[in-house]
Amino acid sequence: MAHSQAAKAQTHERILRVAAERLRQTGIDRLSIADLMKEAGLTVGGFYKHFRSRDDLVVEALGSVLGGWERELDESPTEPDEHYFPGLVERYLSEDHRDNPGTGCPIGALVGDVGRSSEPTRELYTKQIRRNIRLLARLLGDSSSPPRRQQAILAYSAMLGAIALSRAVSDQPLSTEILASVKELLVKDASRGPQKKTAKTADAVLTRHRRRATRRNQEKT
Amino acid sequence: MAHSQAAKAQTHERILRVAAERLRQTGIDRLSIADLMKEAGLTVGGFYKHFRSRDDLVVEALGSVLGGWERELDESPTEPDEHYFPGLVERYLSEDHRDNPGTGCPIGALVGDVGRSSEPTRELYTKQIRRNIRLLARLLGDSSSPPRRQQAILAYSAMLGAIALSRAVSDQPLSTEILASVKELLVKDASRGPQKKTAKTADAVLTRHRRRATRRNQEKT
DNA sequence: ATTATCTATAGATCTATAGATAATGC
DNA sequence: ATTATCTATAGATCTATAGATAATGC
């Protein structure tokens, strides 16, 4: 039964991956170690040779999934880029993202839980939230009043609130309306800068990013 | 030991009140019936003469706290009122609200949990969310493009996202910056209509509402 | 007699550990 | 010999119920 060290490392990663998905689906409190291990193809006993405690697992799993998103963001433009922003918003506030929290943004899925979590978890989230605000501020480009950073915080808050609302609401049309409204206003606002842009141009940009987002999703699967 | 029927009704209310506070503090999953009853000055056994199940309690407790907020909103202006909005936002995104989820907005505290909850709970929340969007749209007054309702959805999303972020983040300055940024942009945006308003007027409204909130809190204790 | 609450406990579930088993790796 | 995983289980905790107790209310 005992596999090699290499196999153990793979097992470790598999547990983390399953945990990260389950955490985003069920919330931090409802993850059970027996269920987790079963889904990873193992039994309870093995768990504690991989993690000192359940809390340790939660921190490590969230850290690893945040790390993945971080690496992805590092590929994003380092210069102000108004083209990137609409695609990001469109992807974030898509029905696809709403319906698949397990593979979606870990901050959107668990920001409420983290508010009641241990210090290590909150610190992980704080770091990533700060990073995301900076990224958005960078993307927002030319606006100077209101300051980019302030606008980034508003946009980020609205995105998180909208995805949470859209998941809580049991009425599909309302859920979709929430996503569409925030999407439209955020994108419009961002393109209201010095160089004016027609709705047509914005749509073209949007579509391009939609395609890009779809491609990315397909790569994942 | 058996008290009167009137006493039972009081006990019922007490259990609900404690539950509603604990739910907002700990999240839906972490409420234990033994703890709840102890805090209400009772023991576990009595619980099931008041509620058929834990789930029933959760629905009833959230329903009662949402109902309270609903009655309060019914006192709010039925006509477009730009004076009311800044006070509302200021109160919602205050450090006081951030630090006291137990007595704060049940949607802000639990919107994430509700996304993973049973249908009855989600329906309760859906009704109240719809109501709040309508209220905000009413308050936003004169803007016609973008449509008031769309703006209301953006503002509401941003408020919920900002309060959740401010509670998740372990760094005080960042937490306060998030609240202040969203507050300022939402209020500025709303007063960008025809009649311009000085900061002074907004402050006056705010103070009035703060007093009202304080009085209400004192009544509760 | 009815019933509001209490004590006690059944049964489920969850975290964590102990000891067994079987493959790795010196 | 070491160790990755398994089986089994201790101990805690949680929901829900059964039966006892003592006050209400016809």
Short mmCIF file of C-alpha atoms (C1' of nucleotides) in Angstrom, two decimals:
data_model
loop_
_atom_site.label_atom_id
_atom_site.label_comp_id
_atom_site.label_asym_id
_atom_site.label_seq_id
_atom_site.Cartn_x
_atom_site.Cartn_y
_atom_site.Cartn_z
CA MET A 1 0.00 0.00 0.00
CA ALA A 2 2.77 2.44 0.77
CA HIS A 3 3.62 4.23 -2.45
CA SER A 4 6.78 6.16 -3.22
CA GLN A 5 7.65 9.64 -2.00
CA ALA A 6 6.83 10.99 -5.42
CA ALA A 7 3.43 9.34 -5.15
CA LYS A 8 2.93 10.93 -1.75
CA ALA A 9 3.59 14.37 -3.18
CA GLN A 10 1.00 13.68 -5.86
CA THR A 11 -1.47 12.52 -3.22
CA HIS A 12 -0.83 15.68 -1.26
CA GLU A 13 -1.59 17.79 -4.31
CA ARG A 14 -4.71 15.77 -5.05
CA ILE A 15 -6.04 16.30 -1.52
CA LEU A 16 -5.35 20.02 -1.82
CA ARG A 17 -7.09 20.27 -5.17
CA VAL A 18 -10.19 18.45 -3.98
CA ALA A 19 -10.24 20.49 -0.76
CA ALA A 20 -9.95 23.77 -2.64
CA GLU A 21 -12.92 22.88 -4.80
CA ARG A 22 -15.05 21.55 -1.95
CA LEU A 23 -14.27 24.57 0.22
CA ARG A 24 -15.53 26.94 -2.46
CA GLN A 25 -18.64 24.81 -2.97
CA THR A 26 -19.69 24.13 0.61
CA GLY A 27 -18.05 26.90 2.60
CA ILE A 28 -15.23 26.45 5.09
CA ASP A 29 -17.34 24.94 7.87
CA ARG A 30 -18.97 22.11 5.97
CA LEU A 31 -15.86 20.38 4.67
CA SER A 32 -15.49 16.98 6.35
CA ILE A 33 -12.16 15.17 6.28
CA ALA A 34 -13.76 11.77 5.72
CA ASP A 35 -15.64 13.07 2.67
CA LEU A 36 -12.60 14.88 1.38
CA MET A 37 -10.37 11.83 1.63
CA LYS A 38 -12.98 9.59 0.08
CA GLU A 39 -13.28 11.93 -2.88
CA ALA A 40 -9.51 11.90 -3.21
CA GLY A 41 -9.65 8.10 -3.29
CA LEU A 42 -8.21 7.63 0.20
CA THR A 43 -9.36 6.97 3.76
CA VAL A 44 -9.45 9.20 6.86
CA GLY A 45 -6.41 7.71 8.57
CA GLY A 46 -3.98 8.94 5.97
CA PHE A 47 -5.00 12.55 6.32
CA TYR A 48 -2.86 13.37 9.34
CA LYS A 49 0.34 12.24 7.69
CA HIS A 50 -0.28 15.08 5.22
CA PHE A 51 -1.65 17.83 7.47
CA ARG A 52 -1.25 18.53 11.15
CA SER A 53 -4.88 19.53 11.54
CA ARG A 54 -8.03 20.43 9.66
CA ASP A 55 -7.20 24.12 10.11
CA ASP A 56 -3.79 23.59 8.55
CA LEU A 57 -5.42 21.97 5.54
CA VAL A 58 -7.81 24.89 5.10
CA VAL A 59 -4.99 27.42 5.15
CA GLU A 60 -2.82 25.38 2.80
CA ALA A 61 -5.65 24.66 0.37
CA LEU A 62 -6.77 28.28 0.21
CA GLY A 63 -3.16 29.40 -0.06
CA SER A 64 -2.57 27.09 -2.99
CA VAL A 65 -5.69 28.16 -4.88
CA LEU A 66 -4.96 31.85 -4.26
CA GLY A 67 -1.43 31.20 -5.44
CA GLY A 68 -2.74 29.80 -8.71
CA TRP A 69 -4.82 32.91 -9.33
CA GLU A 70 -1.86 35.03 -8.43
CA ARG A 71 0.36 33.40 -11.02
CA GLU A 72 -2.39 33.95 -13.56
CA LEU A 73 -2.64 37.62 -12.68
CA ASP A 74 1.09 38.01 -13.10
CA GLU A 75 0.50 37.40 -16.79
CA SER A 76 -1.92 40.30 -16.95
CA PRO A 77 -0.81 43.65 -18.39
CA THR A 78 1.57 45.70 -16.26
CA GLU A 79 0.62 48.86 -18.11
CA PRO A 80 -2.77 50.56 -17.98
CA ASP A 81 -4.96 48.55 -20.31
CA GLU A 82 -8.58 49.45 -20.91
CA HIS A 83 -9.01 46.50 -23.19
CA TYR A 84 -8.28 43.94 -20.56
CA PHE A 85 -10.69 45.28 -17.96
CA PRO A 86 -14.00 44.67 -19.77
CA GLY A 87 -13.09 41.08 -20.50
CA LEU A 88 -12.15 40.52 -16.88
CA VAL A 89 -15.45 41.92 -15.64
CA GLU A 90 -17.41 40.01 -18.25
CA ARG A 91 -15.76 36.78 -17.24
CA TYR A 92 -16.14 37.42 -13.53
CA LEU A 93 -19.80 38.30 -13.75
CA SER A 94 -20.75 35.51 -16.14
CA GLU A 95 -23.48 32.97 -15.44
CA ASP A 96 -20.84 30.34 -15.89
CA HIS A 97 -18.83 31.74 -13.00
CA ARG A 98 -21.97 32.14 -10.89
CA ASP A 99 -22.93 28.51 -11.42
CA ASN A 100 -19.50 27.03 -10.75
CA PRO A 101 -18.11 28.42 -7.51
CA GLY A 102 -16.02 25.30 -6.98
CA THR A 103 -13.68 26.27 -9.80
CA GLY A 104 -14.28 30.02 -9.54
CA CYS A 105 -12.78 32.91 -7.63
CA PRO A 106 -11.97 31.84 -4.06
CA ILE A 107 -12.47 35.36 -2.79
CA GLY A 108 -15.93 35.66 -4.28
CA ALA A 109 -16.89 32.27 -2.90
CA LEU A 110 -15.52 32.65 0.63
CA VAL A 111 -15.10 36.32 1.52
CA GLY A 112 -17.93 36.02 4.05
CA ASP A 113 -16.49 32.89 5.65
CA VAL A 114 -13.05 34.45 5.84
CA GLY A 115 -14.46 37.34 7.85
CA ARG A 116 -15.11 34.80 10.60
CA SER A 117 -11.93 32.77 10.11
CA SER A 118 -8.60 32.42 11.84
CA GLU A 119 -5.85 34.99 11.46
CA PRO A 120 -3.69 32.96 9.02
CA THR A 121 -6.61 32.63 6.60
CA ARG A 122 -7.48 36.28 6.85
CA GLU A 123 -3.88 37.25 6.19
CA LEU A 124 -3.78 35.11 3.05
CA TYR A 125 -6.91 36.80 1.81
CA THR A 126 -5.69 40.26 2.76
CA LYS A 127 -2.58 39.84 0.64
CA GLN A 128 -4.53 38.66 -2.38
CA ILE A 129 -7.20 41.36 -2.01
CA ARG A 130 -4.51 44.03 -1.91
CA ARG A 131 -2.93 42.56 -5.02
CA ASN A 132 -6.25 42.49 -6.86
CA ILE A 133 -7.02 46.09 -6.00
CA ARG A 134 -3.62 47.12 -7.34
CA LEU A 135 -4.16 45.11 -10.50
CA LEU A 136 -7.55 46.69 -11.14
CA ALA A 137 -6.18 50.16 -10.46
CA ARG A 138 -3.45 49.51 -13.03
CA LEU A 139 -5.95 48.33 -15.62
CA LEU A 140 -8.26 51.28 -15.11
CA GLY A 141 -5.71 53.48 -16.74
CA ASP A 142 -6.19 57.13 -17.35
CA SER A 143 -8.83 58.34 -14.93
CA SER A 144 -7.32 60.66 -12.34
CA SER A 145 -10.42 62.02 -10.62
CA PRO A 146 -11.74 59.95 -8.98
CA PRO A 147 -8.38 58.36 -8.25
CA ARG A 148 -7.81 55.04 -10.01
CA ARG A 149 -7.29 53.17 -6.77
CA GLN A 150 -10.59 54.37 -5.37
CA GLN A 151 -12.37 53.38 -8.56
CA ALA A 152 -10.66 50.00 -8.44
CA ILE A 153 -11.97 49.44 -4.91
CA LEU A 154 -15.49 50.35 -5.99
CA ALA A 155 -15.33 48.05 -9.01
CA TYR A 156 -13.90 45.20 -6.95
CA SER A 157 -16.54 45.60 -4.22
CA ALA A 158 -19.30 45.68 -6.82
CA MET A 159 -18.00 42.56 -8.54
CA LEU A 160 -17.79 40.62 -5.27
CA GLY A 161 -21.19 41.85 -4.11
CA ALA A 162 -22.82 41.08 -7.43
CA ILE A 163 -21.51 37.54 -7.69
CA ALA A 164 -22.57 36.84 -4.10
CA LEU A 165 -26.03 38.30 -4.69
CA SER A 166 -26.46 36.40 -7.93
CA ARG A 167 -25.68 33.15 -6.11
CA ALA A 168 -27.93 33.87 -3.13
CA VAL A 169 -31.00 34.87 -5.10
CA SER A 170 -33.33 31.99 -6.02
CA ASP A 171 -34.93 33.82 -8.93
CA GLN A 172 -32.98 33.32 -12.17
CA PRO A 173 -34.10 36.48 -13.99
CA LEU A 174 -33.21 38.65 -11.01
CA SER A 175 -29.88 36.86 -10.64
CA THR A 176 -29.04 37.49 -14.27
CA GLU A 177 -30.22 41.08 -14.06
CA ILE A 178 -27.83 41.72 -11.20
CA LEU A 179 -24.88 40.34 -13.13
CA ALA A 180 -25.79 42.20 -16.32
CA SER A 181 -26.40 45.54 -14.58
CA VAL A 182 -23.12 45.62 -12.72
CA LYS A 183 -21.25 44.37 -15.75
CA GLU A 184 -22.64 47.09 -17.97
CA LEU A 185 -22.10 49.98 -15.58
CA LEU A 186 -18.57 48.94 -14.67
CA VAL A 187 -17.52 48.60 -18.27
CA LYS A 188 -19.23 51.82 -19.30
CA ASP A 189 -17.65 53.70 -16.41
CA ALA A 190 -14.20 52.45 -17.29
CA SER A 191 -14.50 53.59 -20.89
CA ARG A 192 -15.79 57.05 -19.93
CA GLY A 193 -12.22 58.37 -19.90
CA PRO A 194 -10.60 61.10 -22.07
CA GLN A 195 -10.81 59.23 -25.34
CA LYS A 196 -14.55 58.76 -25.75
CA LYS A 197 -15.69 55.49 -27.04
CA THR A 198 -18.91 54.51 -28.75
CA ALA A 199 -21.01 51.69 -27.43
CA LYS A 200 -20.09 49.85 -30.58
CA THR A 201 -16.38 49.95 -29.85
CA ALA A 202 -16.99 48.80 -26.30
CA ASP A 203 -19.01 45.90 -27.61
CA ALA A 204 -16.31 44.92 -30.02
CA VAL A 205 -13.73 44.88 -27.26
CA LEU A 206 -16.12 42.91 -25.12
CA THR A 207 -16.69 40.27 -27.73
CA ARG A 208 -13.02 39.85 -28.30
CA HIS A 209 -12.55 39.27 -24.59
CA ARG A 210 -15.47 36.95 -24.45
CA ARG A 211 -13.79 34.78 -27.02
CA ARG A 212 -10.57 34.92 -25.13
CA ALA A 213 -12.34 33.95 -21.89
CA THR A 214 -14.05 31.02 -23.56
CA ARG A 215 -10.80 29.77 -24.95
CA ARG A 216 -9.26 29.99 -21.52
CA ASN A 217 -12.11 28.03 -19.98
CA GLN A 218 -11.76 25.33 -22.56
CA GLU A 219 -8.08 25.04 -21.89
CA LYS A 220 -8.87 24.43 -18.22
CA THR A 221 -11.18 21.49 -18.96
CA MET B 1 -41.12 25.07 35.89
CA ALA B 2 -43.84 25.29 33.28
CA HIS B 3 -44.56 28.96 32.73
CA SER B 4 -47.63 30.49 31.18
CA GLN B 5 -48.45 30.64 27.48
CA ALA B 6 -47.53 34.31 27.48
CA ALA B 7 -44.19 33.38 28.98
CA LYS B 8 -43.70 30.78 26.28
CA ALA B 9 -44.28 33.37 23.58
CA GLN B 10 -41.66 35.57 25.23
CA THR B 11 -39.25 32.66 25.40
CA HIS B 12 -39.86 31.97 21.73
CA GLU B 13 -39.02 35.55 20.86
CA ARG B 14 -35.94 35.44 23.05
CA ILE B 15 -34.65 32.33 21.31
CA LEU B 16 -35.25 33.98 17.94
CA ARG B 17 -33.47 37.14 18.95
CA VAL B 18 -30.42 35.31 20.25
CA ALA B 19 -30.39 33.06 17.18
CA ALA B 20 -30.59 35.99 14.79
CA GLU B 21 -27.60 37.62 16.46
CA ARG B 22 -25.52 34.44 16.70
CA LEU B 23 -26.28 33.53 13.08
CA ARG B 24 -24.94 36.85 11.87
CA GLN B 25 -21.86 36.49 14.09
CA THR B 26 -20.87 32.90 13.44
CA GLY B 27 -22.51 32.10 10.11
CA ILE B 28 -25.36 29.67 9.57
CA ASP B 29 -23.32 26.50 10.01
CA ARG B 30 -21.70 27.22 13.34
CA LEU B 31 -24.83 27.85 15.41
CA SER B 32 -25.28 25.06 17.96
CA ILE B 33 -28.65 24.52 19.61
CA ALA B 34 -27.13 23.78 23.02
CA ASP B 35 -25.16 27.06 22.94
CA LEU B 36 -28.14 28.97 21.66
CA MET B 37 -30.45 27.69 24.39
CA LYS B 38 -27.86 28.27 27.07
CA GLU B 39 -27.46 31.87 25.98
CA ALA B 40 -31.24 32.24 26.08
CA GLY B 41 -31.16 30.94 29.66
CA LEU B 42 -32.66 27.54 28.81
CA THR B 43 -31.57 23.97 28.12
CA VAL B 44 -31.49 21.88 24.94
CA GLY B 45 -34.60 19.82 25.65
CA GLY B 46 -36.97 22.75 25.43
CA PHE B 47 -35.87 23.70 21.95
CA TYR B 48 -38.03 21.23 20.05
CA LYS B 49 -41.26 22.43 21.65
CA HIS B 50 -40.52 25.73 19.93
CA PHE B 51 -39.13 24.60 16.57
CA ARG B 52 -39.58 21.43 14.57
CA SER B 53 -35.92 21.36 13.55
CA ARG B 54 -32.73 23.38 13.41
CA ASP B 55 -33.48 24.30 9.81
CA ASP B 56 -36.88 25.62 10.83
CA LEU B 57 -35.26 27.82 13.45
CA VAL B 58 -32.80 29.23 10.93
CA VAL B 59 -35.58 30.15 8.51
CA GLU B 60 -37.76 31.64 11.23
CA ALA B 61 -34.90 33.60 12.82
CA LEU B 62 -33.72 35.03 9.51
CA GLY B 63 -37.31 35.77 8.54
CA SER B 64 -37.90 37.68 11.75
CA VAL B 65 -34.75 39.74 11.46
CA LEU B 66 -35.40 40.51 7.80
CA GLY B 67 -38.95 41.45 8.77
CA GLY B 68 -37.62 43.95 11.28
CA TRP B 69 -35.47 45.61 8.65
CA GLU B 70 -38.39 45.59 6.29
CA ARG B 71 -40.63 47.47 8.72
CA GLU B 72 -37.83 49.95 9.16
CA LEU B 73 -37.52 50.47 5.43
CA ASP B 74 -41.25 51.08 5.19
CA GLU B 75 -40.60 54.27 7.13
CA SER B 76 -38.14 55.42 4.50
CA PRO B 77 -39.16 57.99 1.90
CA THR B 78 -41.53 56.81 -0.85
CA GLU B 79 -40.49 59.68 -3.09
CA PRO B 80 -37.06 60.12 -4.65
CA ASP B 81 -34.93 61.51 -1.84
CA GLU B 82 -31.30 62.33 -2.39
CA HIS B 83 -30.89 63.39 1.20
CA TYR B 84 -31.67 59.97 2.57
CA PHE B 85 -29.25 58.03 0.40
CA PRO B 86 -25.93 59.44 1.66
CA GLY B 87 -26.94 58.81 5.26
CA LEU B 88 -27.88 55.26 4.46
CA VAL B 89 -24.59 54.56 2.72
CA GLU B 90 -22.61 56.25 5.47
CA ARG B 91 -24.33 54.17 8.10
CA TYR B 92 -23.99 50.94 6.14
CA LEU B 93 -20.30 51.39 5.43
CA SER B 94 -19.39 52.60 8.91
CA GLU B 95 -16.71 50.97 11.06
CA ASP B 96 -19.40 50.49 13.65
CA HIS B 97 -21.41 48.34 11.26
CA ARG B 98 -18.30 46.47 10.16
CA ASP B 99 -17.40 45.63 13.75
CA ASN B 100 -20.88 44.54 14.83
CA PRO B 101 -22.27 42.05 12.36
CA GLY B 102 -24.44 40.47 15.04
CA THR B 103 -26.74 43.49 15.12
CA GLY B 104 -26.06 44.61 11.56
CA CYS B 105 -27.52 43.89 8.15
CA PRO B 106 -28.41 40.19 7.83
CA ILE B 107 -27.84 40.29 4.09
CA GLY B 108 -24.37 41.72 4.41
CA ALA B 109 -23.49 39.18 7.08
CA LEU B 110 -24.89 36.06 5.42
CA VAL B 111 -25.25 36.57 1.69
CA GLY B 112 -22.45 34.06 1.08
CA ASP B 113 -23.97 31.45 3.39
CA VAL B 114 -27.39 31.91 1.80
CA GLY B 115 -25.96 31.07 -1.60
CA ARG B 116 -25.38 27.57 -0.22
CA SER B 117 -28.60 27.36 1.82
CA SER B 118 -31.97 25.67 1.46
CA GLU B 119 -34.65 27.00 -0.86
CA PRO B 120 -36.81 28.59 1.91
CA THR B 121 -33.88 30.65 3.15
CA ARG B 122 -32.92 31.72 -0.34
CA GLU B 123 -36.50 32.76 -1.05
CA LEU B 124 -36.61 34.91 2.08
CA TYR B 125 -33.42 36.61 1.00
CA THR B 126 -34.58 37.02 -2.58
CA LYS B 127 -37.69 38.90 -1.46
CA GLN B 128 -35.72 41.23 0.75
CA ILE B 129 -33.00 41.82 -1.84
CA ARG B 130 -35.63 42.73 -4.42
CA ARG B 131 -37.19 45.13 -1.93
CA ASN B 132 -33.87 46.76 -1.16
CA ILE B 133 -33.05 47.26 -4.82
CA ARG B 134 -36.41 48.94 -5.34
CA LEU B 135 -35.86 51.13 -2.30
CA LEU B 136 -32.44 52.24 -3.48
CA ALA B 137 -33.75 52.91 -6.99
CA ARG B 138 -36.47 55.09 -5.46
CA LEU B 139 -33.96 57.03 -3.40
CA LEU B 140 -31.60 57.60 -6.28
CA GLY B 141 -34.10 59.97 -7.79
CA ASP B 142 -33.54 61.86 -10.94
CA SER B 143 -30.92 60.01 -12.93
CA SER B 144 -32.41 58.47 -16.05
CA SER B 145 -29.32 57.34 -17.91
CA PRO B 146 -28.04 55.01 -16.59
CA PRO B 147 -31.44 53.80 -15.39
CA ARG B 148 -32.06 54.22 -11.67
CA ARG B 149 -32.64 50.54 -11.11
CA GLN B 150 -29.35 49.63 -12.71
CA GLN B 151 -27.55 52.20 -10.61
CA ALA B 152 -29.30 50.87 -7.52
CA ILE B 153 -28.04 47.36 -8.26
CA LEU B 154 -24.50 48.65 -8.68
CA ALA B 155 -24.67 50.62 -5.43
CA TYR B 156 -26.16 47.69 -3.54
CA SER B 157 -23.56 45.26 -4.88
CA ALA B 158 -20.78 47.65 -3.98
CA MET B 159 -22.11 48.12 -0.44
CA LEU B 160 -22.39 44.38 0.17
CA GLY B 161 -18.99 43.71 -1.37
CA ALA B 162 -17.31 46.49 0.58
CA ILE B 163 -18.69 45.45 3.97
CA ALA B 164 -17.70 41.82 3.32
CA LEU B 165 -14.20 42.84 2.22
CA SER B 166 -13.77 45.17 5.18
CA ARG B 167 -14.62 42.30 7.53
CA ALA B 168 -12.41 39.75 5.80
CA VAL B 169 -9.30 41.89 5.63
CA SER B 170 -7.00 41.66 8.67
CA ASP B 171 -5.33 45.00 8.04
CA GLN B 172 -7.23 47.87 9.66
CA PRO B 173 -6.04 50.70 7.40
CA LEU B 174 -6.93 48.73 4.28
CA SER B 175 -10.29 47.80 5.76
CA THR B 176 -11.08 51.42 6.50
CA GLU B 177 -9.83 52.51 3.09
CA ILE B 178 -12.24 50.11 1.41
CA LEU B 179 -15.20 51.47 3.37
CA ALA B 180 -14.22 55.09 2.81
CA SER B 181 -13.56 54.68 -0.92
CA VAL B 182 -16.87 53.05 -1.73
CA LYS B 183 -18.73 55.46 0.55
CA GLU B 184 -17.25 58.48 -1.17
CA LEU B 185 -17.76 57.33 -4.74
CA LEU B 186 -21.32 56.17 -4.14
CA VAL B 187 -22.35 59.40 -2.48
CA LYS B 188 -20.56 61.54 -5.05
CA ASP B 189 -22.16 59.63 -7.88
CA ALA B 190 -25.62 60.04 -6.39
CA SER B 191 -25.25 63.80 -5.87
CA ARG B 192 -23.94 64.36 -9.38
CA GLY B 193 -27.51 65.10 -10.44
CA PRO B 194 -29.22 68.47 -11.12
CA GLN B 195 -29.34 69.95 -7.63
CA LYS B 196 -25.79 69.99 -6.25
CA LYS B 197 -25.34 69.44 -2.56
CA THR B 198 -22.69 70.57 -0.05
CA ALA B 199 -20.95 68.09 2.20
CA LYS B 200 -22.53 69.91 5.10
CA THR B 201 -26.09 68.95 4.21
CA ALA B 202 -25.15 65.33 3.79
CA ASP B 203 -23.53 65.35 7.19
CA ALA B 204 -26.61 66.73 8.86
CA VAL B 205 -28.78 63.95 7.46
CA LEU B 206 -26.21 61.44 8.53
CA THR B 207 -26.16 62.59 12.11
CA ARG B 208 -29.91 62.42 12.31
CA HIS B 209 -29.86 58.82 11.15
CA ARG B 210 -27.01 57.87 13.38
CA ARG B 211 -28.96 59.12 16.37
CA ARG B 212 -31.95 57.12 15.29
CA ALA B 213 -29.82 53.99 14.97
CA THR B 214 -28.30 54.54 18.40
CA ARG B 215 -31.68 54.95 20.01
CA ARG B 216 -32.81 51.76 18.38
CA ASN B 217 -29.81 49.87 19.66
CA GLN B 218 -30.44 51.10 23.18
CA GLU B 219 -34.05 49.97 23.04
CA LYS B 220 -32.82 46.53 22.10
CA THR B 221 -30.68 46.14 25.21
"C1'" DA C 1 -55.35 17.52 32.41
"C1'" DT C 2 -52.31 20.05 29.93
"C1'" DT C 3 -47.94 21.83 28.93
"C1'" DA C 4 -43.38 24.53 29.36
"C1'" DT C 5 -39.19 23.24 30.63
"C1'" DC C 6 -35.65 20.04 32.46
"C1'" DT C 7 -32.57 15.89 32.69
"C1'" DA C 8 -30.78 12.13 30.31
"C1'" DT C 9 -29.58 9.81 26.41
"C1'" DA C 10 -29.72 7.65 21.65
"C1'" DG C 11 -27.63 7.89 17.31
"C1'" DA C 12 -25.02 10.34 13.92
"C1'" DT C 13 -20.95 12.64 12.69
"C1'" DC C 14 -16.56 14.73 13.10
"C1'" DT C 15 -11.52 15.35 14.42
"C1'" DA C 16 -7.67 13.00 15.72
"C1'" DT C 17 -4.83 8.96 17.14
"C1'" DA C 18 -3.12 4.03 17.60
"C1'" DG C 19 -1.67 0.13 15.57
"C1'" DA C 20 -1.59 -2.97 11.39
"C1'" DT C 21 -0.16 -3.72 6.58
"C1'" DA C 22 2.60 -3.64 2.69
"C1'" DA C 23 5.59 -1.29 -0.40
"C1'" DT C 24 9.84 1.76 -0.77
"C1'" DG C 25 14.59 2.76 -0.36
"C1'" DC C 26 18.94 2.52 2.09
"C1'" DA D 1 14.17 0.04 8.55
"C1'" DT D 2 11.26 3.35 7.05
"C1'" DT D 3 6.95 5.07 5.70
"C1'" DA D 4 2.44 5.77 2.97
"C1'" DT D 5 -1.82 4.22 3.63
"C1'" DC D 6 -5.46 1.43 5.87
"C1'" DT D 7 -8.62 -0.26 9.60
"C1'" DA D 8 -10.47 0.63 13.92
"C1'" DT D 9 -11.67 3.45 17.49
"C1'" DA D 10 -11.50 7.09 21.26
"C1'" DG D 11 -13.51 11.24 22.58
"C1'" DA D 12 -16.02 15.34 21.52
"C1'" DT D 13 -20.01 17.42 19.78
"C1'" DC D 14 -24.34 17.91 17.59
"C1'" DT D 15 -29.41 17.04 16.47
"C1'" DA D 16 -33.35 15.06 18.12
"C1'" DT D 17 -36.29 12.31 21.31
"C1'" DA D 18 -38.13 10.14 25.71
"C1'" DG D 19 -39.64 10.62 30.05
"C1'" DA D 20 -39.72 13.38 34.46
"C1'" DT D 21 -41.08 17.63 36.89
"C1'" DA D 22 -43.75 21.35 38.23
"C1'" DA D 23 -46.62 25.15 37.06
"C1'" DT D 24 -50.82 26.73 34.34
"C1'" DG D 25 -55.56 26.85 33.20
"C1'" DC D 26 -60.01 24.57 32.45
#
